[in-house]
Short mmCIF file of N, CA and C in Angstrom, two decimals:
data_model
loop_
_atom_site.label_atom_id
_atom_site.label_comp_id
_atom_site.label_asym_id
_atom_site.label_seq_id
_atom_site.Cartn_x
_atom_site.Cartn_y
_atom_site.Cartn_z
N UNK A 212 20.43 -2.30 -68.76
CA UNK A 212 19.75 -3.41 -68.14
C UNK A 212 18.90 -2.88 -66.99
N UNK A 213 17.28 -3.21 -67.18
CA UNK A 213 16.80 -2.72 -65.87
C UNK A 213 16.79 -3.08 -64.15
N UNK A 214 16.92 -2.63 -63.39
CA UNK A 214 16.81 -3.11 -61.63
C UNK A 214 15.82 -4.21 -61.84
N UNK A 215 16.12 -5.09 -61.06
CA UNK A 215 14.84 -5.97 -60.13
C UNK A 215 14.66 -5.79 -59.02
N UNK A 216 15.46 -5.22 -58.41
CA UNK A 216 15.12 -4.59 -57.04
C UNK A 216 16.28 -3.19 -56.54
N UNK A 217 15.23 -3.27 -55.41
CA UNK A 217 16.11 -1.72 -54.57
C UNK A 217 17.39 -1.94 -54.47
N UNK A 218 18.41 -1.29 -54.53
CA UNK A 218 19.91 -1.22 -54.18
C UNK A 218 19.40 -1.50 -52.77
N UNK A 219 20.54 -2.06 -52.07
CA UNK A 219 20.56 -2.28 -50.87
C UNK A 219 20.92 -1.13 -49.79
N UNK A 220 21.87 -0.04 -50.40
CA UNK A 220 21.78 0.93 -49.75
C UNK A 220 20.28 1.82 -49.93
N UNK A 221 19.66 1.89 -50.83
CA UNK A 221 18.48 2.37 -50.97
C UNK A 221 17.55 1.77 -49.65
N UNK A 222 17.80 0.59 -49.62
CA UNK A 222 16.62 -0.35 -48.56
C UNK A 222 16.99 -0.25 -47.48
N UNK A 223 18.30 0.22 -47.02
CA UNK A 223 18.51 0.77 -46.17
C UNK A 223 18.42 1.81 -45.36
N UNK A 224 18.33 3.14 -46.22
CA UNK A 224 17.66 4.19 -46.63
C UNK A 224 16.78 4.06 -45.96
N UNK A 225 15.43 3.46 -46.54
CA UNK A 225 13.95 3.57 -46.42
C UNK A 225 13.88 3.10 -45.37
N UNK A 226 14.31 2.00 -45.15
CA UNK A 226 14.04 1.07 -43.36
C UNK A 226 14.43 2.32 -42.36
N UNK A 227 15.55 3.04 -42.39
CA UNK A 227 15.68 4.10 -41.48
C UNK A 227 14.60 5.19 -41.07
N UNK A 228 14.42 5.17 -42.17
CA UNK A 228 13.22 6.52 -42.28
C UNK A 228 11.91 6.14 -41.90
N UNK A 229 11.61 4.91 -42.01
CA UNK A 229 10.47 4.51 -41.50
C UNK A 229 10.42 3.42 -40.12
N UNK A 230 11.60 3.81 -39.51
CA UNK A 230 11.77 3.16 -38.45
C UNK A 230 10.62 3.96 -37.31
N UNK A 231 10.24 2.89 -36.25
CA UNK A 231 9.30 3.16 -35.13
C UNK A 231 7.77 3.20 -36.30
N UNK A 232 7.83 3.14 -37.54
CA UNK A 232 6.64 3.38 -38.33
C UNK A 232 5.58 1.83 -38.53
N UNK A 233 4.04 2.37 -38.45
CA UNK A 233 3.52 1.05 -39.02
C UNK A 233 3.12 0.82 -40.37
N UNK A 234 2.93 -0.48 -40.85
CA UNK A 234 3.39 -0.52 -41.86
C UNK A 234 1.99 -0.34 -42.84
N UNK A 235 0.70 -0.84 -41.77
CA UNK A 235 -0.81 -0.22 -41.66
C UNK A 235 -1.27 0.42 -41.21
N UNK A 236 -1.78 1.93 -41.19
CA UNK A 236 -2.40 2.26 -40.14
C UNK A 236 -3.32 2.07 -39.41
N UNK A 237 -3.05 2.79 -37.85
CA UNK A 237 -4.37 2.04 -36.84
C UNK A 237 -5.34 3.07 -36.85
N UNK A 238 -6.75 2.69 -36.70
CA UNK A 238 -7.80 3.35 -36.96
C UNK A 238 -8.06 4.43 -35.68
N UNK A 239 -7.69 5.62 -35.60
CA UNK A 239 -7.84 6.31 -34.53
C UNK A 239 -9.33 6.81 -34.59
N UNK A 240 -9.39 6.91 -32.73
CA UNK A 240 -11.00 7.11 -32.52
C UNK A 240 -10.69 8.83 -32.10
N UNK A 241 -12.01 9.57 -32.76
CA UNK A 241 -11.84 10.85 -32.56
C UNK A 241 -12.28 11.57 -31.54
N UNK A 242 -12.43 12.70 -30.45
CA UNK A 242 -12.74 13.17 -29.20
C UNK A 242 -14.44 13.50 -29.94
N UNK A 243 -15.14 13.78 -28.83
CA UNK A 243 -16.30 14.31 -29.54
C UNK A 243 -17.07 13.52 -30.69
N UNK A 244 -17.10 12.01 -30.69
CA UNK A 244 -17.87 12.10 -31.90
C UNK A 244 -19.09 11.78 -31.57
N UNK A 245 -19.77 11.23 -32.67
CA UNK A 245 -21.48 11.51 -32.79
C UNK A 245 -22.01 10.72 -31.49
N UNK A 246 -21.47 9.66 -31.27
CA UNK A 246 -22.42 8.54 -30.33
C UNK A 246 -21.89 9.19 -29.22
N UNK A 247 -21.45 10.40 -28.65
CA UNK A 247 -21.45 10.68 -27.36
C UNK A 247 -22.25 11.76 -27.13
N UNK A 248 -22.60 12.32 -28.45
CA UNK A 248 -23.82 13.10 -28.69
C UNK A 248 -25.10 12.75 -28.25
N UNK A 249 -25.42 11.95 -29.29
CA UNK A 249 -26.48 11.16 -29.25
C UNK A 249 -26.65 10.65 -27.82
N UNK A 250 -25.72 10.09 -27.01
CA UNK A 250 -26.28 9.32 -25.76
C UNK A 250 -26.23 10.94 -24.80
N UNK A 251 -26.07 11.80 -24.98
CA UNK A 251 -25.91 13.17 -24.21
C UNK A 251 -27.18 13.59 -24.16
N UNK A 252 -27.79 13.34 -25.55
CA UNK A 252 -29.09 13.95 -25.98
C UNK A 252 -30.66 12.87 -26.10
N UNK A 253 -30.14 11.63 -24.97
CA UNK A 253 -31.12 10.72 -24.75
C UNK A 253 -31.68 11.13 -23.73
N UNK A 254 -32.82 10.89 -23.50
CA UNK A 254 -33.97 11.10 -22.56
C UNK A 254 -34.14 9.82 -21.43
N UNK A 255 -34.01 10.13 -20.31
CA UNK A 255 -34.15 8.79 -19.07
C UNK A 255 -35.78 8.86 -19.26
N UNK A 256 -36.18 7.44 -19.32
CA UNK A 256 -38.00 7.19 -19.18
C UNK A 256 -38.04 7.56 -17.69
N UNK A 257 -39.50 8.51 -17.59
CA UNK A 257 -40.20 8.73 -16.60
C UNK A 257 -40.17 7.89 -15.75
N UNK A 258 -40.46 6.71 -15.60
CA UNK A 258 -40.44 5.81 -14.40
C UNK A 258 -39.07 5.79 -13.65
N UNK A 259 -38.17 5.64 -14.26
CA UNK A 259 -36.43 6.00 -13.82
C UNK A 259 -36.59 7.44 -13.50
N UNK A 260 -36.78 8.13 -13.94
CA UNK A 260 -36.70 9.68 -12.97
C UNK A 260 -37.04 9.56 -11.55
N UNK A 261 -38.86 9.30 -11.94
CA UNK A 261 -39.46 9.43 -10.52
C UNK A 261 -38.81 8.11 -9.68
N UNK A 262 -37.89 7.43 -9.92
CA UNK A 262 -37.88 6.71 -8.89
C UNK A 262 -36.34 6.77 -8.57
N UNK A 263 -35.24 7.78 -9.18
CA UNK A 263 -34.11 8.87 -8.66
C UNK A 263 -34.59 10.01 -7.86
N UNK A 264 -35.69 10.66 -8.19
CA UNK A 264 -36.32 11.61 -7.69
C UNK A 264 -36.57 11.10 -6.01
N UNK A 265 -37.45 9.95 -6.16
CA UNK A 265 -37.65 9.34 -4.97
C UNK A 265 -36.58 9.04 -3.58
N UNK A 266 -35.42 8.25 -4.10
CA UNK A 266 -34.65 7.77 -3.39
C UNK A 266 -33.86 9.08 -2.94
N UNK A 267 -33.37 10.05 -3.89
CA UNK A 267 -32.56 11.14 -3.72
C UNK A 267 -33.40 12.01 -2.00
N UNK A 268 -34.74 12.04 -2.30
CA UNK A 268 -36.11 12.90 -1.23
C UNK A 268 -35.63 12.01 -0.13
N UNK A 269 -35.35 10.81 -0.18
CA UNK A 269 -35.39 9.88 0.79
C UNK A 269 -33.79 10.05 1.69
N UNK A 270 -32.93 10.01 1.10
CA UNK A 270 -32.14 10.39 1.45
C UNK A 270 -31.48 11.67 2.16
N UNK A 271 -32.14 12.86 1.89
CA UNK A 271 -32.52 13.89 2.02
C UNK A 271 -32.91 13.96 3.53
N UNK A 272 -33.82 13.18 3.78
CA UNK A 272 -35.05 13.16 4.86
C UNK A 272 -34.24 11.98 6.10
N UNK A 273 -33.38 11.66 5.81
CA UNK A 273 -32.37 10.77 6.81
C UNK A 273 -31.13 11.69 7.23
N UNK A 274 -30.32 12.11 6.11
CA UNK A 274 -29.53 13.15 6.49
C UNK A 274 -30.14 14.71 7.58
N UNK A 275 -31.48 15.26 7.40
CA UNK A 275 -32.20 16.37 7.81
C UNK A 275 -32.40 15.57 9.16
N UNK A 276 -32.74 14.11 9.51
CA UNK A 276 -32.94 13.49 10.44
C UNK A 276 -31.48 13.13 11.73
N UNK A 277 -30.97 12.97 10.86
CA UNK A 277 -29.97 12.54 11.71
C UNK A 277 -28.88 13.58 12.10
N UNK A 278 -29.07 15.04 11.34
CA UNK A 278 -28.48 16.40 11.64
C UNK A 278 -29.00 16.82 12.79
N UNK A 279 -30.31 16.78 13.24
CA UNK A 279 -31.38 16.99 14.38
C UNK A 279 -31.14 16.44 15.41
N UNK A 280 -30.40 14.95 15.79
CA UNK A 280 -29.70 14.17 16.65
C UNK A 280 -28.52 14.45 17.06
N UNK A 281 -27.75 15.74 16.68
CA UNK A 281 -26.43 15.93 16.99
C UNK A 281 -26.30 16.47 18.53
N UNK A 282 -25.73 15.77 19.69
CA UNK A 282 -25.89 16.36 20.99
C UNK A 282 -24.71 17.44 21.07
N UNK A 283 -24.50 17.92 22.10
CA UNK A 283 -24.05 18.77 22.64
C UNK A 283 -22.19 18.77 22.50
N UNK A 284 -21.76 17.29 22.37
CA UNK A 284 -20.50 16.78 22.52
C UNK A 284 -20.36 16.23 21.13
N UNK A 285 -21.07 16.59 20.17
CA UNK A 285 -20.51 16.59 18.54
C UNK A 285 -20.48 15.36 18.29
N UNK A 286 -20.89 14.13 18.69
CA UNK A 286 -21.64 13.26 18.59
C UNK A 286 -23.06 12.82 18.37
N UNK A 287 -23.39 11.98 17.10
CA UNK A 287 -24.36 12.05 16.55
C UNK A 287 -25.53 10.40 17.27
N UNK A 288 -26.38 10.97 17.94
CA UNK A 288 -27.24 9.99 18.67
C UNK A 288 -27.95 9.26 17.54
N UNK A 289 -27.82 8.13 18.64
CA UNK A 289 -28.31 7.13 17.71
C UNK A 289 -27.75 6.00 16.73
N UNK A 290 -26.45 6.60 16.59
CA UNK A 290 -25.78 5.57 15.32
C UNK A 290 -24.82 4.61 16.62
N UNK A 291 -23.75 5.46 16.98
CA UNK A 291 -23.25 4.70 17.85
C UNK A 291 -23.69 4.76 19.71
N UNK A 292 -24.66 3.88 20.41
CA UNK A 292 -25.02 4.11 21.89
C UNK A 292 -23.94 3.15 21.92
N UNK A 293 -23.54 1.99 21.60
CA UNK A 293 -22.23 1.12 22.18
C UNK A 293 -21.35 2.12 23.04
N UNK A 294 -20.98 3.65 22.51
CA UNK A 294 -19.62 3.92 23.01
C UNK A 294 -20.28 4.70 24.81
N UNK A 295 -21.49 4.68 24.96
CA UNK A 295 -21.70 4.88 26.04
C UNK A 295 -21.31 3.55 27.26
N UNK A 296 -21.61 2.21 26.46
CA UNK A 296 -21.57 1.14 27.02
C UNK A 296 -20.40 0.81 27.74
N UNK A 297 -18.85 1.63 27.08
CA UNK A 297 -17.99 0.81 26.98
C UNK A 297 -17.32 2.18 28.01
N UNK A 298 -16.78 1.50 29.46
CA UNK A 298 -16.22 2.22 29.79
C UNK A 298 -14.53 2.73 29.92
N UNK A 299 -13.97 4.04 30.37
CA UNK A 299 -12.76 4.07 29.98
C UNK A 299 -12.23 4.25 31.48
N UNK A 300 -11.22 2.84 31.14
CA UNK A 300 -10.77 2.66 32.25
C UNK A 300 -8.79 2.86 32.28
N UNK A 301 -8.10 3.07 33.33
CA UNK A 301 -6.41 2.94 33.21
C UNK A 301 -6.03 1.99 33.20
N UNK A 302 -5.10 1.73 32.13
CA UNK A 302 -4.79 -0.07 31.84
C UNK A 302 -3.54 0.13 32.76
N UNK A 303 -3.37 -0.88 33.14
CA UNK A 303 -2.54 -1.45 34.49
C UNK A 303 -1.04 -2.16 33.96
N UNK A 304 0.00 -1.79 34.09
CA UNK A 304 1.12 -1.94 33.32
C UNK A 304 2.15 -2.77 34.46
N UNK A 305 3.12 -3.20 34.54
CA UNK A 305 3.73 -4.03 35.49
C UNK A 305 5.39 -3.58 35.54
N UNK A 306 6.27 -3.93 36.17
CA UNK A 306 7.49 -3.35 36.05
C UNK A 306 8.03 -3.60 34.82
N UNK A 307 7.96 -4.80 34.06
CA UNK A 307 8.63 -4.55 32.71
C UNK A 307 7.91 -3.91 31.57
N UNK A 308 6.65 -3.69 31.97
CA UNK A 308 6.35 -3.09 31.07
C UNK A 308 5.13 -3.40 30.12
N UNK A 309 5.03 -4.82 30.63
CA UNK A 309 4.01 -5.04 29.65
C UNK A 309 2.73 -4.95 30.57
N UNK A 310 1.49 -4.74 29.31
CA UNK A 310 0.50 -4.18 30.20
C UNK A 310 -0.60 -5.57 30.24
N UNK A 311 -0.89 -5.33 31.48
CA UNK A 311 -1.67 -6.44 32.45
C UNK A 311 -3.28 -6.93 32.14
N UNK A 312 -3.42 -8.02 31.23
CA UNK A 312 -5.04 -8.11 30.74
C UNK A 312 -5.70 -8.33 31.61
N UNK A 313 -6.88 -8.01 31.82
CA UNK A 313 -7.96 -8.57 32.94
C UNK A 313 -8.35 -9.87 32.58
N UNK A 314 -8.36 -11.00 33.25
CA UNK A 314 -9.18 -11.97 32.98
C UNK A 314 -8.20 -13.46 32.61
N UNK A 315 -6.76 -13.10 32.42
CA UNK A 315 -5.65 -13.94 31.73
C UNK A 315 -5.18 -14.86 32.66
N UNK A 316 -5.29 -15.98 32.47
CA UNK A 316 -4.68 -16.64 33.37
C UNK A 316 -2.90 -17.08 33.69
N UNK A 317 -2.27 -17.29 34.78
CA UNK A 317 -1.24 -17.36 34.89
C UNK A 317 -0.73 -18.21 34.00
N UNK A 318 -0.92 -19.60 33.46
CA UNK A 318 -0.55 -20.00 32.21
C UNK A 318 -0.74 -19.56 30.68
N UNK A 319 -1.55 -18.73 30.75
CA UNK A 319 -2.04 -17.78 29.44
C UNK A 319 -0.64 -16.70 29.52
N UNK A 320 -0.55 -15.99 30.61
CA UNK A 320 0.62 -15.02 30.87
C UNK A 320 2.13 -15.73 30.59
N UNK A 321 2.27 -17.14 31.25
CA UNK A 321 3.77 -17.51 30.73
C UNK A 321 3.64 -18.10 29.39
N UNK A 322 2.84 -18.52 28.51
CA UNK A 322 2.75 -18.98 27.41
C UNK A 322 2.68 -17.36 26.53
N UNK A 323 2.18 -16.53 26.90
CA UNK A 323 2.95 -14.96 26.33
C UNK A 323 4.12 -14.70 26.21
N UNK A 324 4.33 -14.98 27.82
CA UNK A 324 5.75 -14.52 28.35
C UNK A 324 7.30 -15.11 27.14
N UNK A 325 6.73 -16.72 26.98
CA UNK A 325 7.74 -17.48 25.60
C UNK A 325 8.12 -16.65 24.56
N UNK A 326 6.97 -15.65 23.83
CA UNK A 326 6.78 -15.10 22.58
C UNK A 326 7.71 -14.06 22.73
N UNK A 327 7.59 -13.26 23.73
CA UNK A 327 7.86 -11.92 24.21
C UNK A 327 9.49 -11.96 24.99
N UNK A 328 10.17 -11.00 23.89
CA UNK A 328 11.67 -11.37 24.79
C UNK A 328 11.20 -10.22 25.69
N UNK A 329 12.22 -10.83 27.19
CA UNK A 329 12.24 -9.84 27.90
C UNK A 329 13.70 -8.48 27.86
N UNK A 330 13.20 -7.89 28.93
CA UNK A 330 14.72 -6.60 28.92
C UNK A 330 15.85 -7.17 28.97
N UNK A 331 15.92 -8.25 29.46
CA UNK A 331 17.59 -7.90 29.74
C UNK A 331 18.35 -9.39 28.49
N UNK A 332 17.25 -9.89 28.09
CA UNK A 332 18.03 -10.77 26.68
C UNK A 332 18.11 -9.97 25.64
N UNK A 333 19.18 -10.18 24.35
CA UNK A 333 19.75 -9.63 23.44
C UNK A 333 18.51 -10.36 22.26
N UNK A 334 18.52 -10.18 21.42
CA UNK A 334 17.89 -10.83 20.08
C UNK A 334 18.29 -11.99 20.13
N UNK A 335 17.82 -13.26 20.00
CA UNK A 335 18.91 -14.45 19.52
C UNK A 335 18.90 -14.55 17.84
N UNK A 336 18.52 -13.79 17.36
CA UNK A 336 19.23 -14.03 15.85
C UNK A 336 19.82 -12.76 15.50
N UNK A 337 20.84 -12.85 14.64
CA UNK A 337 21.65 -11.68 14.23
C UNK A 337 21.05 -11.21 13.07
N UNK A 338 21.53 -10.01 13.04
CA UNK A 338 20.91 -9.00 11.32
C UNK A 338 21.68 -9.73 10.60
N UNK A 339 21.60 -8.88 9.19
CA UNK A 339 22.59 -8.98 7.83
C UNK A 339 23.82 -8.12 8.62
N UNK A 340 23.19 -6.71 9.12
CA UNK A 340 24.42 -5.52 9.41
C UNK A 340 25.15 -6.68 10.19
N UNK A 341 24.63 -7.19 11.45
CA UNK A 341 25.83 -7.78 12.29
C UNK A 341 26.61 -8.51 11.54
N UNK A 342 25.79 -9.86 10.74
CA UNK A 342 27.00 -10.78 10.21
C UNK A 342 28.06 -9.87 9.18
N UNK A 343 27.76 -8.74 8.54
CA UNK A 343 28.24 -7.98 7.59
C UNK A 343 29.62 -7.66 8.53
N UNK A 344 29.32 -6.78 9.39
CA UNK A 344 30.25 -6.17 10.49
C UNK A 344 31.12 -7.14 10.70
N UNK A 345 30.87 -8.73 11.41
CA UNK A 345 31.39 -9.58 12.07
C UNK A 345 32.59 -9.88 10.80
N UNK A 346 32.01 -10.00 9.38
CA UNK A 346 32.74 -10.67 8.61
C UNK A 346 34.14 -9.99 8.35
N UNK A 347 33.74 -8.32 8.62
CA UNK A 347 34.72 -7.34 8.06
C UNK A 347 35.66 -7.39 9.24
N UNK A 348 35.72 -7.56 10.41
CA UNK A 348 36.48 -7.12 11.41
C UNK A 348 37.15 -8.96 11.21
N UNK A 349 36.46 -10.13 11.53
CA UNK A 349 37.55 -11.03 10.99
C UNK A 349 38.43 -10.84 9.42
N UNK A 350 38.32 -10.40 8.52
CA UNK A 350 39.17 -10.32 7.70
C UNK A 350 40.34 -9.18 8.54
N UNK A 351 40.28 -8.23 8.70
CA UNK A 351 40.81 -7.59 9.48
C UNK A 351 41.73 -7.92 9.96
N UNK A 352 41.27 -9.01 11.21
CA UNK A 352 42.03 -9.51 12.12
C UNK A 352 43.22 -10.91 11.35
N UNK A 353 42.62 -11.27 10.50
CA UNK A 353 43.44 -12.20 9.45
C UNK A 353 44.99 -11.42 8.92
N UNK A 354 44.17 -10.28 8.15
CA UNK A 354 45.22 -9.31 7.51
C UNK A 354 46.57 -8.77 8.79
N UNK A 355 45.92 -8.39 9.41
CA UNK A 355 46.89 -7.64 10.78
C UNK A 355 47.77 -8.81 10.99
N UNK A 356 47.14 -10.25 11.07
CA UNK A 356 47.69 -11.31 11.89
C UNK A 356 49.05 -12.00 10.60
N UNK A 357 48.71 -11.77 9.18
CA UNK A 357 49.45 -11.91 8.35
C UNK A 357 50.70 -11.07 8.19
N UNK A 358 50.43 -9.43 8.61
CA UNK A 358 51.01 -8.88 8.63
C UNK A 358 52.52 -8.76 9.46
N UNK A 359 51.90 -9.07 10.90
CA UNK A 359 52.36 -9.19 12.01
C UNK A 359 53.77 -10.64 11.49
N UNK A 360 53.05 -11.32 11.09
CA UNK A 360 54.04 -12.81 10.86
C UNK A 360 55.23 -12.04 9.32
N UNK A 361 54.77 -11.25 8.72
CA UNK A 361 55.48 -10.74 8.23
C UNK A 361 56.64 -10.46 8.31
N UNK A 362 56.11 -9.32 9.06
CA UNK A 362 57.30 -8.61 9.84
C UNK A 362 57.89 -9.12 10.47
N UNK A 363 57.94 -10.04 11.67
CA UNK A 363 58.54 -11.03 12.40
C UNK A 363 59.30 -11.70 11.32
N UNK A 364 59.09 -12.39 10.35
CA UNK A 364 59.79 -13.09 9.94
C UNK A 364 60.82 -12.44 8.90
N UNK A 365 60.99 -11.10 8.69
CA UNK A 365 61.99 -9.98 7.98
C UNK A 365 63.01 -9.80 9.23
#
C-alpha cells in the first residue's frame, strides 16, 4: 500500500534540519555592483564645478583672512571684541557661603534664601538608604525585645 504522507518521525526530521531556515529565499544585494559604478563614473556638469570651485576659493580667502588677525595672546580679532567688554571681576562670597549678586534685592535674597537649605538644617526628606536602615534596626529592636520576653519568661 503506498504513503500519503511523510511519517511523522520523518517530518520531524526535516523541521529540525531546517530549523532557523527560510522557506523562500531573500534576494541578497551584492558589494560592488554595476550602479555604483556607473554613478562613480558620472561626470558633475560644469556649472556645478565652477560654482564648488568658487565657494571652496571663497572659503579659502576667509580662513587666509582671519589667520592674519591672530594677536599676540592666541586670540583671534575680530570674531569675539565682547570678551574685551566684559570685565573680570572677584565675586564676593558671604559667611555661609553663598556668593553675593550685584544688583539683588533684599527680598529677591530671602525669597532665595526659602530654596536654599542652610548649614546647620539636616535634609527634610529622607533617602531610600535611610528608610532602608531605619526599617532594619526596628526589626532588630522587635527581635531582641521578643527575645528578651523570652527568656524572662523561661
Amino acid at each position: 500500500k503506498p504513503q500519503r504522507h511523510n511519517p511523522l518521525a520523518e517530518q520531524i526530521i526535516e523541521e529540525e534540519d531546517n530549523a532557523g531556515l527560510r522557506k523562500t529565499p531573500r534576494s541578497k544585494l551584492r558589494k560592488g555592483s554595476k550602479d555604483d559604478d556607473e554613478e562613480a563614473n558620472d561626470v558633475m556638469p560644469a556649472a556645478l564645478t565652477q560654482k564648488v570651485l568658487e565657494i571652496a576659493q571663497q572659503q579659502k580667502l576667509t580662513d587666509d583672512d582671519l589667520d592674519g588677525l591672530v594677536d599676540d595672546a592666541g586670540t583671534v580679532k575680530g570674531e569675539d571684541d565682547q570678551n574685551e567688554d566684559e570685565e573680570i571681576c572677584d565675586v564676593e562670597v558671604d559667611e555661609e557661603g553663598y556668593v553675593l549678586g550685584q544688583g539683588a534685592t533684599e527680598e529677591e535674597e530671602r525669597a532665595l534664601a526659602m530654596f536654599l537649605p542652610s548649614k546647620g538644617t539636616q535634609q527634610a526628606g529622607l533617602t531610600l538608604a535611610d528608610v532602608i536602615l531605619q526599617k532594619i534596626q526596628e526589626h532588630d529592636a522587635r527581635q531582641q525585645r521578643s527575645e528578651a520576653k523570652e527568656a524572662m519568661g523561661e
